[in-house]
Coordinates of N, CA and C and ligand atoms in Angstrom, one line a residue:
X1 N -13.5 28.1 26.4 CA -12.8 27.5 27.5 C -11.3 27.2 27.2
X2 N -10.4 27.2 27.4 CA -9.0 26.2 27.3 C -8.8 25.4 27.8
X3 N -9.6 25.4 29.4 CA -9.1 24.6 30.1 C -10.8 23.3 30.0
X4 N -10.2 22.0 30.5 CA -11.6 21.5 30.9 C -12.3 21.5 31.9
X5 N -13.9 21.4 31.7 CA -14.7 21.5 32.8 C -15.1 20.4 33.4
X6 N -16.1 20.1 34.3 CA -16.5 18.9 34.8 C -17.4 17.9 33.8
X7 N -17.6 19.0 32.6 CA -18.9 18.5 31.8 C -18.8 18.7 30.3
X8 N -16.8 19.5 30.1 CA -17.0 19.7 28.8 C -15.4 19.6 28.4
X9 N -14.8 19.1 27.3 CA -13.2 19.1 27.0 C -13.1 20.4 26.7
X10 N -12.0 21.2 26.7 CA -11.7 22.3 26.6 C -11.0 22.5 25.2
X11 N -11.0 23.5 24.7 CA -10.5 23.7 23.3 C -9.0 23.2 23.1
X12 N -8.3 23.4 23.8 CA -6.6 22.7 23.9 C -7.0 21.6 23.9
X13 N -7.7 20.5 24.7 CA -7.9 19.3 24.5 C -8.4 18.7 23.3
X14 N -9.4 19.3 22.7 CA -10.1 19.2 21.4 C -9.2 19.1 20.1
X15 N -8.4 20.6 20.7 CA -7.9 21.1 19.5 C -6.6 19.8 19.1
X16 N -5.8 19.7 20.1 CA -5.0 18.6 20.2 C -5.2 16.9 19.9
X17 N -6.3 16.7 20.2 CA -7.0 15.4 19.6 C -7.2 15.3 18.1
X18 N -8.0 16.5 17.6 CA -8.3 16.1 16.2 C -6.7 16.8 15.5
X19 N -5.7 17.4 15.9 CA -4.8 17.7 15.5 C -3.9 16.4 15.4
X20 N -3.9 15.7 16.0 CA -2.6 14.6 16.1 C -3.7 13.2 15.2
X21 N -5.0 13.5 15.7 CA -5.9 12.2 14.5 C -5.3 12.5 13.0
X22 N -5.8 13.5 12.7 CA -5.2 14.1 11.5 C -3.8 13.6 10.9
X23 N -3.2 14.2 11.8 CA -1.4 14.1 11.2 C -1.5 12.2 11.4
X24 N -1.8 11.7 12.3 CA -1.1 10.1 12.4 C -2.1 9.6 11.2
X25 N -3.2 9.9 10.9 CA -3.8 9.4 9.2 C -3.1 9.7 8.4
X26 N -2.2 10.4 8.2 CA -1.4 11.3 7.1 C -0.4 10.5 7.3
X27 N 0.0 10.7 8.4 CA 1.4 10.2 8.7 C 1.6 8.6 8.3
X28 N 0.2 7.5 8.3 CA 0.3 6.4 7.9 C 0.6 6.3 6.4
X29 N -0.2 7.0 5.9 CA -0.3 7.2 4.3 C 0.9 7.4 3.8
X30 N 1.6 8.3 4.5 CA 2.9 8.8 4.1 C 4.0 8.0 4.2
X31 N 4.1 7.1 5.0 CA 5.0 6.0 5.6 C 4.8 4.8 4.6
X32 N 3.7 4.5 4.4 CA 3.2 3.3 3.2 C 3.9 4.1 1.9
X33 N 3.6 5.4 1.6 CA 4.0 5.8 0.0 C 5.6 5.8 0.4
X34 N 6.5 6.0 1.3 CA 7.5 6.5 1.2 C 8.2 4.5 0.8
X35 N 7.9 3.6 1.7 CA 8.2 2.4 1.7 C 7.8 1.6 0.3
X36 N 6.6 2.2 -0.4 CA 6.4 1.7 -1.7 C 7.4 2.0 -2.7
X37 N 7.9 3.7 -2.6 CA 8.8 4.1 -3.3 C 9.6 3.4 -4.0
X38 N 10.1 3.8 -5.3 CA 11.2 3.0 -6.1 C 12.4 4.2 -5.4
X39 N 13.9 3.2 -5.3 CA 14.8 3.5 -4.6 C 15.0 5.1 -5.7
X40 N 15.0 6.3 -5.1 CA 15.2 6.9 -5.7 C 15.4 8.3 -4.6
X41 N 16.1 9.6 -5.6 CA 16.1 10.9 -4.3 C 14.7 11.0 -4.0
X42 N 13.7 11.0 -4.4 CA 12.0 11.2 -4.2 C 11.8 10.3 -2.7
X43 N 12.3 8.9 -2.8 CA 12.0 8.1 -1.9 C 12.7 8.7 -0.3
X44 N 13.8 9.0 -0.8 CA 14.7 9.5 0.3 C 14.1 10.6 0.8
X45 N 13.3 11.5 -0.1 CA 12.6 13.2 0.5 C 11.4 12.4 1.2
X46 N 10.7 11.2 0.7 CA 9.7 11.2 1.1 C 9.9 10.5 2.8
X47 N 11.0 9.6 3.0 CA 11.3 9.8 4.3 C 11.9 10.7 5.1
X48 N 12.1 11.7 4.6 CA 12.8 12.8 5.3 C 11.4 13.4 5.8
X49 N 10.3 13.6 4.9 CA 9.3 14.3 5.1 C 8.4 13.5 6.4
X50 N 8.9 12.1 6.4 CA 8.3 10.9 7.1 C 8.4 11.2 8.6
X51 N 9.7 11.4 8.7 CA 10.5 10.9 9.9 C 10.6 12.5 10.4
X52 N 10.6 13.3 10.0 CA 10.1 14.6 10.6 C 8.7 14.8 11.2
X53 N 7.9 14.7 10.2 CA 6.6 14.8 10.7 C 6.5 13.8 12.1
X54 N 7.0 12.6 12.1 CA 7.0 11.7 12.9 C 7.5 12.4 14.4
X55 N 8.5 12.9 13.9 CA 9.1 13.5 15.4 C 8.4 14.6 15.9
X56 N 7.8 15.4 14.9 CA 6.9 16.4 15.4 C 5.8 15.9 16.2
X57 N 5.0 14.7 15.6 CA 3.9 14.3 16.5 C 4.1 13.5 17.5
X58 N 5.5 12.8 17.8 CA 5.9 12.8 19.1 C 6.1 14.1 20.1
X59 N 6.6 14.9 19.9 CA 6.6 16.4 20.6 C 5.2 16.5 21.0
X60 N 4.1 16.4 19.9 CA 2.8 17.0 20.2 C 2.0 16.0 21.4
X61 N 2.3 14.8 21.1 CA 1.8 13.7 22.3 C 2.5 13.9 23.7
X62 N 3.6 14.3 23.4 CA 4.2 14.7 25.1 C 3.4 15.7 25.2
X63 N 3.3 16.5 24.9 CA 2.8 18.2 25.1 C 1.6 17.9 25.1
X64 N 0.6 16.9 24.5 CA -0.8 16.3 25.1 C -0.8 15.7 26.4
X65 N -0.1 15.0 26.5 CA -0.1 14.1 27.8 C 0.0 14.7 28.9
X66 N 1.2 16.0 28.8 CA 1.8 17.1 30.0 C 0.6 17.9 30.2
X67 N -0.7 18.1 28.9 CA -2.2 18.7 29.5 C -2.6 18.0 30.1
X68 N -3.1 16.9 29.7 CA -4.0 15.9 30.2 C -3.5 15.7 31.5
X69 N -2.5 15.7 32.1 CA -1.9 15.5 33.3 C -2.1 16.7 34.3
X70 N -2.4 17.8 33.8 CA -2.6 18.8 34.8 C -3.8 19.6 34.1
X71 N -4.8 18.6 33.6 CA -6.2 19.2 33.0 C -6.9 17.8 33.6
X72 N -7.6 17.6 34.5 CA -8.2 16.8 34.7 C -9.5 16.4 33.6
X73 N -9.9 15.5 33.2 CA -10.9 15.2 32.0 C -12.0 15.4 32.8
X74 N -13.2 15.7 31.8 CA -14.8 16.0 32.0 C -15.0 14.5 33.0
X75 N -16.3 14.9 33.8 CA -16.9 13.6 34.2 C -17.5 12.6 33.3
X76 N -17.9 11.4 33.9 CA -18.4 10.5 32.8 C -20.1 11.4 32.6
X77 N -20.3 11.1 31.4 CA -21.8 11.6 31.2 C -22.5 10.5 31.7
X78 N -23.9 11.0 32.2 CA -24.8 10.0 33.3 C -25.1 8.6 32.5
X79 N -25.3 7.7 33.2 CA -25.9 6.6 32.1 C -24.7 5.5 32.2
X80 N -23.2 6.2 32.4 CA -22.4 5.1 31.9 C -21.8 4.3 33.3
X81 N -21.7 3.0 32.9 CA -21.2 1.9 34.4 C -20.0 2.1 34.4
X82 N -19.5 1.6 35.5 CA -18.4 1.6 35.8 C -17.4 0.8 35.2
X83 N -17.7 -0.2 34.6 CA -17.3 -1.3 33.4 C -17.2 -0.4 31.7
X84 N -17.8 0.6 31.7 CA -17.6 1.3 30.8 C -16.5 2.3 31.1
X85 N -16.4 2.9 32.1 CA -15.6 3.5 32.0 C -14.2 3.0 32.3
X86 N -14.1 1.9 33.1 CA -12.7 0.9 33.0 C -12.2 0.5 31.4
X87 N -13.3 0.2 30.5 CA -13.0 -0.3 29.2 C -12.5 1.3 28.5
X88 N -13.2 2.2 28.9 CA -12.5 3.5 28.0 C -11.2 4.2 28.3
X89 N -11.2 4.0 29.7 CA -9.8 4.3 30.2 C -9.0 3.6 29.8
X90 N -8.7 2.1 29.8 CA -7.9 1.1 29.4 C -7.6 1.1 27.9
X91 N -8.5 1.5 26.8 CA -8.5 1.9 25.3 C -7.4 3.2 25.6
X92 N -8.1 4.5 26.3 CA -7.3 5.7 25.9 C -6.0 5.4 26.2
X93 N -5.6 4.6 27.3 CA -3.8 4.6 27.8 C -3.2 3.7 26.5
X94 N -3.9 2.6 26.3 CA -3.3 2.1 25.0 C -3.3 2.6 23.7
X95 N -4.0 3.8 23.6 CA -3.8 4.9 22.3 C -2.6 5.7 22.7
X96 N -2.2 6.2 24.2 CA -1.4 6.9 24.5 C -0.3 6.2 24.3
X97 N -0.2 5.1 24.8 CA 1.0 3.7 24.6 C 1.4 3.9 23.2
X98 N 0.8 3.5 22.3 CA 1.0 3.3 21.2 C 1.6 4.6 20.6
X99 N 1.0 5.8 20.9 CA 1.3 6.9 19.8 C 2.5 7.6 20.3
X100 N 3.1 6.7 21.7 CA 4.8 7.0 21.8 C 5.8 5.9 21.4
X101 N 4.8 4.7 21.5 CA 6.3 3.7 20.5 C 6.2 3.7 19.2
X102 N 5.2 4.0 18.5 CA 5.1 4.1 17.0 C 6.3 4.7 16.8
X103 N 6.2 6.3 16.9 CA 7.4 6.9 16.6 C 8.9 6.5 17.0
X104 N 8.8 6.3 18.6 CA 10.3 5.7 19.2 C 10.9 4.5 18.5
X105 N 9.9 3.5 18.0 CA 10.3 2.2 17.1 C 10.9 2.9 15.5
X106 N 10.2 3.7 15.4 CA 10.6 4.3 14.0 C 11.8 5.2 14.3
X107 N 12.3 5.8 15.4 CA 13.3 6.6 15.5 C 14.3 5.3 15.7
X108 N 14.5 4.4 16.0 CA 15.2 3.3 16.4 C 15.7 2.7 15.1
X109 N 14.5 2.5 14.0 CA 14.9 2.1 12.9 C 15.8 3.0 11.9
X110 N 15.2 4.4 12.2 CA 16.2 5.4 11.6 C 17.4 5.3 12.3
X111 N 17.7 5.3 13.4 CA 19.2 5.9 13.8 C 20.0 4.5 14.0
X112 N 19.6 3.6 13.8 CA 20.3 2.5 13.6 C 20.8 2.1 12.1
X113 N 20.4 2.8 11.3 CA 20.6 3.0 10.1 C 21.8 3.5 9.4
X114 N 22.7 3.4 8.1 CA 23.5 4.3 8.2 C 22.6 5.7 7.4
X115 N 21.7 5.7 7.4 CA 21.1 6.8 6.7 C 21.1 7.8 7.4
X116 N 21.8 9.0 7.1 CA 21.9 10.3 8.3 C 20.5 11.2 8.1
X117 N 19.8 11.5 9.1 CA 18.4 12.2 9.3 C 18.5 13.5 10.0
X118 N 18.4 15.1 9.1 CA 18.0 16.2 9.8 C 16.7 16.5 9.7
X119 N 15.7 16.6 10.9 CA 14.8 17.3 11.0 C 14.1 18.0 10.1
X120 N 13.6 17.9 9.2 CA 12.8 18.8 7.7 C 14.3 19.6 7.4
X121 N 15.2 18.4 7.2 CA 16.5 18.9 6.2 C 17.5 20.0 6.8
X122 N 17.3 20.3 8.1 CA 17.7 21.3 9.0 C 18.6 20.9 10.3
X123 N 17.9 20.5 11.2 CA 17.9 20.2 12.7 C 18.7 18.7 12.4
X124 N 19.8 18.9 13.1 CA 20.5 17.4 12.9 C 20.1 16.8 14.3
X125 N 19.8 15.4 14.0 CA 19.3 14.5 15.3 C 20.7 13.8 16.2
X126 N 21.0 13.5 17.5 CA 21.8 13.1 17.7 C 22.1 11.5 17.7
X127 N 23.2 11.1 17.2 CA 23.5 9.7 16.8 C 23.9 8.8 17.9
X128 N 22.8 8.5 18.0 CA 22.8 7.5 20.1 C 23.2 6.3 19.5
X129 N 22.9 5.6 18.6 CA 23.1 4.2 18.0 C 24.2 3.9 17.2
X130 N 24.9 3.1 17.2 CA 26.0 2.8 16.3 C 25.1 2.1 15.3
X131 N 25.6 1.9 13.8 CA 24.8 1.5 12.5 C 24.9 0.1 13.0
X132 N 23.5 -0.6 12.8 CA 23.3 -2.4 13.0 C 22.4 -2.2 12.3
X133 N 22.8 -3.2 11.1 CA 22.1 -3.2 10.1 C 20.3 -4.3 10.4
X134 N 20.7 -5.7 11.4 CA 19.7 -6.3 11.9 C 18.7 -5.9 13.0
X135 N 19.5 -5.0 13.6 CA 18.8 -3.9 14.8 C 17.8 -3.2 14.0
X136 N 18.3 -2.1 12.6 CA 17.2 -1.7 12.1 C 16.4 -2.1 11.2
X137 N 16.7 -3.6 11.0 CA 15.5 -4.1 10.2 C 14.7 -4.6 11.2
X138 N 14.8 -5.1 12.5 CA 14.0 -5.7 13.8 C 13.2 -4.4 13.7
X139 N 13.3 -3.6 14.1 CA 13.1 -2.1 14.6 C 12.3 -1.8 13.5
X140 N 12.4 -1.7 12.1 CA 11.3 -1.2 11.2 C 10.5 -2.3 11.2
X141 N 10.6 -3.7 11.4 CA 9.2 -4.7 11.3 C 8.4 -4.6 12.8
X142 N 9.1 -4.1 14.1 CA 8.1 -3.8 15.2 C 7.5 -2.4 15.0
X143 N 7.9 -1.5 14.0 CA 7.2 -0.4 13.6 C 6.2 -0.8 13.3
X144 N 6.1 -1.4 11.7 CA 5.2 -1.6 11.3 C 3.8 -2.5 11.9
X145 N 4.5 -3.5 13.0 CA 3.4 -4.2 13.7 C 2.7 -2.9 14.4
X146 N 3.7 -2.3 15.3 CA 2.7 -1.2 16.2 C 2.0 -0.6 15.4
X147 N 2.2 0.1 14.2 CA 1.5 0.7 13.5 C -0.1 -0.1 12.9
X148 N 0.2 -1.6 13.0 CA -1.0 -2.0 12.4 C -1.9 -2.0 14.0
X149 N -1.3 -1.9 15.2 CA -2.0 -2.3 16.3 C -2.8 -0.7 16.5
X150 N -1.8 0.1 16.3 CA -2.5 1.3 16.4 C -3.9 2.0 15.7
X151 N -3.8 1.5 14.2 CA -4.7 1.2 13.4 C -6.3 0.4 14.4
X152 N -5.6 -0.4 14.5 CA -7.0 -1.4 15.2 C -7.4 -0.9 16.2
X153 N -6.8 -0.2 17.1 CA -7.2 0.2 18.1 C -7.8 1.5 17.9
X154 N -7.4 2.4 17.0 CA -8.1 3.2 16.4 C -9.5 3.3 16.1
X155 N -9.4 2.2 15.3 CA -11.0 1.4 15.0 C -11.8 1.1 15.6
X156 N -11.4 0.5 16.8 CA -12.3 -0.1 17.8 C -12.6 1.6 18.9
X157 N -12.3 2.3 18.6 CA -12.3 4.1 19.4 C -13.4 4.0 18.8
X158 N -13.2 4.4 17.1 CA -14.2 5.4 16.4 C -15.4 4.6 16.8
X159 N -15.7 3.3 16.7 CA -16.7 2.6 17.0 C -17.7 2.8 18.1
X160 N -16.5 2.8 19.4 CA -17.0 3.0 20.3 C -17.6 4.7 20.3
X161 N -17.2 5.4 19.8 CA -17.8 6.8 19.9 C -19.0 7.0 18.9
X162 N -18.8 5.9 17.8 CA -20.4 6.2 17.0 C -21.3 5.5 18.0
X163 N -20.8 4.3 18.6 CA -22.1 3.7 19.8 C -22.7 4.1 20.4
X164 N -21.7 5.4 21.1 CA -22.3 6.1 22.4 C -23.2 7.4 21.7
X165 N -22.6 7.8 20.6 CA -24.0 8.7 20.1 C -25.2 8.3 19.4
X166 N -25.1 7.5 18.5 CA -26.0 6.8 17.6 C -26.6 5.9 18.2
X167 N -26.3 4.5 19.3 CA -26.9 3.7 19.8 C -27.5 4.3 21.3
X168 N -26.4 4.7 22.1 CA -26.9 5.5 23.3 C -27.2 6.7 23.2
X169 N -27.1 7.5 22.6 CA -27.4 8.6 22.3 C -27.1 9.5 23.7
X170 N -25.9 9.6 24.0 CA -25.1 10.3 25.5 C -24.2 11.4 24.5
X171 N -23.5 11.9 25.4 CA -22.9 13.2 24.9 C -21.5 13.0 24.9
X172 N -20.4 11.4 24.6 CA -19.4 11.5 24.8 C -18.8 12.0 23.8
X173 N -19.5 11.6 22.1 CA -19.1 12.5 21.1 C -19.1 13.9 20.6
X174 N -20.5 14.2 21.1 CA -20.4 15.5 20.7 C -19.6 16.4 21.9
X175 N -19.3 16.2 23.0 CA -18.2 17.0 23.6 C -17.1 16.9 23.2
X176 N -17.1 16.0 22.5 CA -15.4 16.0 21.7 C -15.3 16.9 20.6
X177 N -16.2 17.3 20.0 CA -16.5 18.0 18.6 C -16.1 19.4 18.6
X178 N -15.4 19.8 17.7 CA -14.6 21.2 17.6 C -15.9 22.2 17.8
X179 N -16.9 21.7 16.7 CA -18.2 22.4 16.2 C -19.5 22.9 17.7
X180 N -19.6 21.8 18.2 CA -20.7 21.3 19.4 C -21.3 23.1 19.8
Ligands
HEM1 C1 2.7 8.3 14.5 C2 3.9 8.2 13.8 C3 4.4 7.3 13.0 C4 3.3 6.5 12.1 C5 1.9 6.6 12.2 C6 4.2 6.0 11.1 C7 3.7 4.8 10.0 C8 4.8 4.5 9.0 C9 4.2 3.5 8.4 C10 3.0 3.2 7.7 C11 5.7 2.6 7.6 C12 5.6 1.7 6.4 C13 5.4 0.8 6.9 C14 5.7 -0.5 6.0 O1 4.5 -0.2 5.1 O2 6.3 -1.5 5.8 C15 6.4 3.1 8.0 C16 7.7 2.9 8.2 C17 9.1 3.8 8.4 N1 8.7 4.8 9.6 FE1 7.5 5.4 10.5 N2 5.7 6.3 11.5 C18 5.9 7.4 12.5 C19 7.1 7.8 13.1 C20 8.0 7.7 12.4 C21 9.2 8.2 12.8 C22 9.3 9.1 14.0 C23 10.2 7.8 12.3 C24 11.8 8.2 12.6 C25 12.1 9.0 13.4 C26 10.0 6.6 11.5 C27 11.1 6.1 10.5 C28 10.3 5.2 10.0 C29 11.2 4.2 9.1 C30 12.6 4.3 8.9 C31 10.4 3.5 8.3 C32 10.9 2.4 7.6 C33 10.7 0.7 8.1 C34 11.4 -0.5 7.6 O3 10.8 -0.7 6.8 O4 12.3 -0.8 7.5 N3 8.6 6.6 11.6 N4 6.1 4.1 9.5
HEM2 C1 -5.7 8.5 15.0 C2 -6.9 8.6 15.3 C3 -7.4 9.0 17.0 C4 -6.4 8.9 18.2 C5 -5.2 8.3 18.3 C6 -7.3 9.3 19.2 C7 -7.1 9.2 20.5 C8 -7.8 9.6 21.8 C9 -7.3 9.7 22.8 C10 -5.7 9.1 23.7 C11 -8.7 9.8 24.0 C12 -8.5 9.8 25.3 C13 -8.4 11.6 26.0 C14 -8.2 11.6 27.4 O1 -9.0 11.0 28.2 O2 -7.2 11.9 27.6 C15 -9.7 10.0 23.0 C16 -10.8 10.7 23.2 C17 -12.1 10.7 22.2 N1 -11.9 10.2 21.1 FE1 -10.2 9.7 19.8 N2 -8.5 9.5 18.9 C18 -8.7 9.3 17.2 C19 -9.5 9.5 16.1 C20 -11.3 9.8 16.8 C21 -12.3 9.9 15.9 C22 -11.8 9.7 14.5 C23 -13.2 9.9 16.4 C24 -14.7 10.2 16.4 C25 -15.2 9.7 15.5 C26 -12.7 10.3 18.1 C27 -13.9 10.5 19.3 C28 -13.2 10.7 20.7 C29 -13.9 11.1 21.7 C30 -15.6 11.2 21.7 C31 -13.4 11.3 22.9 C32 -13.6 11.9 24.2 C33 -14.2 10.3 25.2 C34 -14.4 10.8 26.7 O3 -14.8 11.5 26.7 O4 -13.9 10.2 27.3 N3 -11.2 9.7 18.3 N4 -9.1 10.0 21.5

């Protein structure tokens, strides 16, 4: 089923969840590799890949949020308290906020630098900001801090999923798996 039901996530929500999880982890490795590379044409290319993938991730996150808003999530599995529910909801809101804030801060770092950027070497991007080295560096620092925050929240999220599965023996993880 494409849409969510009262007891199951639908294939679209599951597909977007795992596609984004894989892309975001890959994007983190790519960003760190681009940052560490010696100044060279390859470094420039790594950054074009990083920014292009980052813009694609942002578009997918917006699509995911639109889908989420028009598809109510499944009900809580039996045995979960309202405190569990509030905690999970707060964690998920934070994940969505960081999945938007990380690419936006990267965009500001890129757009306020002097380096021209075409998505996948072809689609020109609007030049919204004047070149400003201080702003670009600050946005770069914020981008890095937000990535660390995202990774920490993801780590908590994964631990919570495993806790539900192995300790509380409920359906929370199973119903998000693509092969259930
Ligand atoms: C989910 C999306 C993204 C993730 C997880 C991510 C992750 C990263 C990471 C890990 C670094 C290296 C930080 C360091 O080691 O210092 C980095 C740097 C960078 N990223 Fe991203 N990024 C994302 C999206 C974007 C987007 C959409 C753009 C621009 C269009 C972008 C532009 C940059 C730039 C310019 C840097 C260098 C920053 C600096 O040091 O000044 N990123 N990113
Ligand atoms: C970059 C990595 C990840 C991100 C950004 C992420 C993000 C999210 C978000 C935002 C939700 C809330 C869905 C909603 O209510 O709309 C969610 C749900 C979920 N995630 Fe992740 N996730 C990631 C990786 C993982 C991993 C590795 C696991 C498993 C170990 C996992 C297990 C789950 C489960 C079980 C749910 C469903 C929770 C429920 O039914 O309320 N996630 N994820």
